Amino acid sequence: MATKKTSNTRSAKKAPLRTKQKAGRGKKRKILPIVLKSAGALMLLGIIFFLLVFLGILGPVPSSYQLKQISTPVASEVYSADGKVLGRYYVENRSNIRFEAISPNVINALVATEDARFYEHRGIDEIALLRVLVKSILLRDKSAGGGSTLSQQIAKNLFPREELGPFSMPVNKLREAIIAYRLERIYSKQEILAMYLNTVPFSENIYGIEVAAERFFSKKPANLELHEAAVLVGLLKANNYYNPRKYPEHALDRRNLVIDQMAKYEYITNEQAEKYKAKPLEIKYRVISYNQGPAPYFLEMLKPQLLEWCKNNTNEKGENYNLYTDGLKIKTTIDYNLQYYAQQSVKEYMKNLQKVFDNHWKSRDIFRENPEIIRSAIRRIEKEKGNSNIDIDKALASYNKEITTSLFTWDDFKEVQITRLDSLKHYLKLLNAGFIAVEPQNGDLKAWVGGIDFRFFKYDHVKAARQTGSTFKPFVYLAALETGLSPDRYFENKFTVYEDYDNWAPRNSHEEYQGYYTMKGALAQSINTISVDVLLETGVSNVIDVAKSLGISADLPQTPSLALGVASISLKEIVEAYAGIVNDGSPVQAHYLLEIMDNNGNTLETFGYPGYKKSRLSPENCRAVINMMEAVVEVGTGKGIRTVYHIPGDFAGKTGTTQNSSDGWFIGITPNLVTGCWVGADDPRVHFRTTTYGQGAYMALPIVGKFFYKTYRDQKFASLKYSTFKQPEPELLAMLDEPQYKEILEADKKFFDLAKIFGGKDDAELKERKERQVEEQKTRPLWNAIKSIFKKKK
């Protein structure tokens, strides 16, 4: 009985268990369809979602054909004659480069850091995505990194993401994956690497490895060393935070991490990694953009001609070329080194000259002495804004409001709180400069510096018309030779009042009126009285004809003061005219554009020198004027070229100083290069108070001197200093070699001797001359003694 009972008990216990098992199986049978249905629904939703993205319904997805035609905005680049980048025109500062022109160091650093399995996947790295899913989403590990391949990053860079609220991330990620997959089917791995490095933003609004290498290391991408490549690749994670110029410590840490990644993936050994990590972070920063670089004023001057060319030329699609996006390559005649030396010389000397100017005026207020300077400046500013009829006093009051602004100074840019009026005064007191260099034989433009800093001063002083001062005198003497005046003739240096010209009387800068000069001597010492005398004897119209025949188009007044440079002429025209004299009288027009190529280097158009008209001037007379200007730098006003800057070889030149020392000029001439420099303030009323500092020999000559000093020490230009001027014929040269100055003429000396012996009567002219010179001989010793007391020592 007991046994049976036990059996019944077990049976009773098993019954509920079976019931539970059946119920469990029933539930599972009910859940499984639900799971399967849910999975099916999710799969269907996934397919629908994929199709919505794939078909471009949730945002455009480029087709394979469109991806083959990928075209990103590429900056057009302007090159020097020797193939170096002078500047760019762009919407985005971007330059494309071929894979072969990129250092393997860059490629290896990029792959090791950004996409270690790049060579194994086909655009989508499933393993990396799974790692990100597990670490980032499930384990919330922020150091897991990203799952995007380089191809997906290209898709993100080239095709902006769509904003779709909470669906933005999944839609954009899927879209980028589709694009990446298509890219990998169209392009090789090398092409994708090049595409990535050409499109990715690095820092400071620059795109592409070529511009980045140029900006931070002044190198081509092919020449980047491993630690330099690591710096640039490190920038890609956060291109402002890891900027080596702004945050060198951040950049160094990131560089070393990139180097560790290269060792981890066996692109380098651990020993090599330690060696490169031990190197200091050194950059060679150089900005070449539209506003900055070796030749910003030249680029601005060139731009209208290029825009006109684009307007008149079409690409293979029949569309007009776009200067800012089509990646044109523009070759010019500019020599990169000469341009660099010119810009460097301007900046070096103008920084020093500004200190002299500020110190010169520190105890006096130039604007209090001449308040109209401020008033006319405000009038000009308001007129540019479209306010032509303004109340100057009301406008002046508004200029007393404080503003926060960046001020240009030679030491640095300063963020300051300042009134608009004080800011205006600051800029009005800054001196500026222009410099240009031209080859006289073919007109090739070799250097162009339009001002001290294009970012702050857009006005180009090479093109600006200013009074020329004594730089106009060579045209006077050339015209004199053309009309038959002999170079061995002596002219008296005397103070003369011209009654026919409203009692106008030219004065010499040194206020000395004595002795006799040849044209060569008068030009060398810049004697104003003789220049006017020669001009009147030659004929004003003849002088104007000579200037016009050399290419000067400015208005030239038909007055005796023309000899002293009252005409306003641009530095460009003056230098071209001097180049015409060196070119035996044939006019020279500066030529600067050589070739325009497309983004692939195919020539679209070449530009030859426009040529020049045959000279109607005598080559012999032109050579005679060059000989006269050689005396300027040997014994005259331009001798600082020899004594201070020790420039060797054949060299001629002419200084120029205008009334009130508003403009300083110097034209420096060698047989194969003609240079010119102008210095002054934008408002001529802002100037030095004395010719000690305001003369061309002090303001402009040093820039030319510095330029040739640097140029002649460059082996590339060694031949320049050995070139020689063409010499005049022996007979003309003999006349030019006569003494440049005589205190008294031989005819007068003989007359005085004969008069003493015979006591004879003289004709009226000689008698008058005798009386005047005898009187001068009596007073000159005393006058010279008085002058010597007050003469400034050098």
XYZ file of N, CA and C in Angstrom, residues 15 21 47 83 228 276 294 302 311 373 387 444 487 575 577 627:
48
model
N 2.272 15.882 -12.622
C 1.175 16.444 -13.422
C 1.283 17.958 -13.557
N 5.219 22.860 -18.370
C 6.033 22.727 -19.569
C 5.217 22.981 -20.837
N 14.721 47.771 -45.199
C 14.786 47.787 -46.672
C 14.163 49.075 -47.219
N 58.385 79.154 -61.590
C 57.501 78.066 -61.184
C 57.077 78.034 -59.733
N 57.057 65.829 -39.850
C 56.265 66.928 -40.389
C 54.923 66.413 -40.923
N 61.908 60.075 -33.971
C 61.100 61.168 -34.510
C 60.339 61.909 -33.416
N 53.888 86.587 -51.327
C 54.970 87.368 -51.937
C 54.500 88.534 -52.801
N 46.675 92.207 -61.521
C 46.492 91.234 -62.598
C 45.038 90.772 -62.724
N 35.912 85.734 -69.036
C 34.653 86.168 -69.648
C 34.631 85.852 -71.138
N 43.656 118.231 -42.949
C 44.038 116.847 -43.289
C 42.954 115.884 -42.802
N 27.871 109.040 -48.929
C 27.407 110.266 -48.262
C 28.189 111.460 -48.815
N 59.951 92.675 -69.412
C 59.489 91.705 -68.415
C 59.456 92.332 -67.025
N 76.836 118.508 -74.781
C 77.023 118.082 -73.393
C 78.245 118.698 -72.714
N 59.291 104.376 -64.449
C 60.260 103.283 -64.618
C 60.254 102.781 -66.054
N 59.610 104.547 -68.667
C 60.283 105.570 -69.481
C 61.790 105.485 -69.316
N 75.044 107.931 -69.115
C 76.359 108.331 -68.612
C 76.221 109.451 -67.580
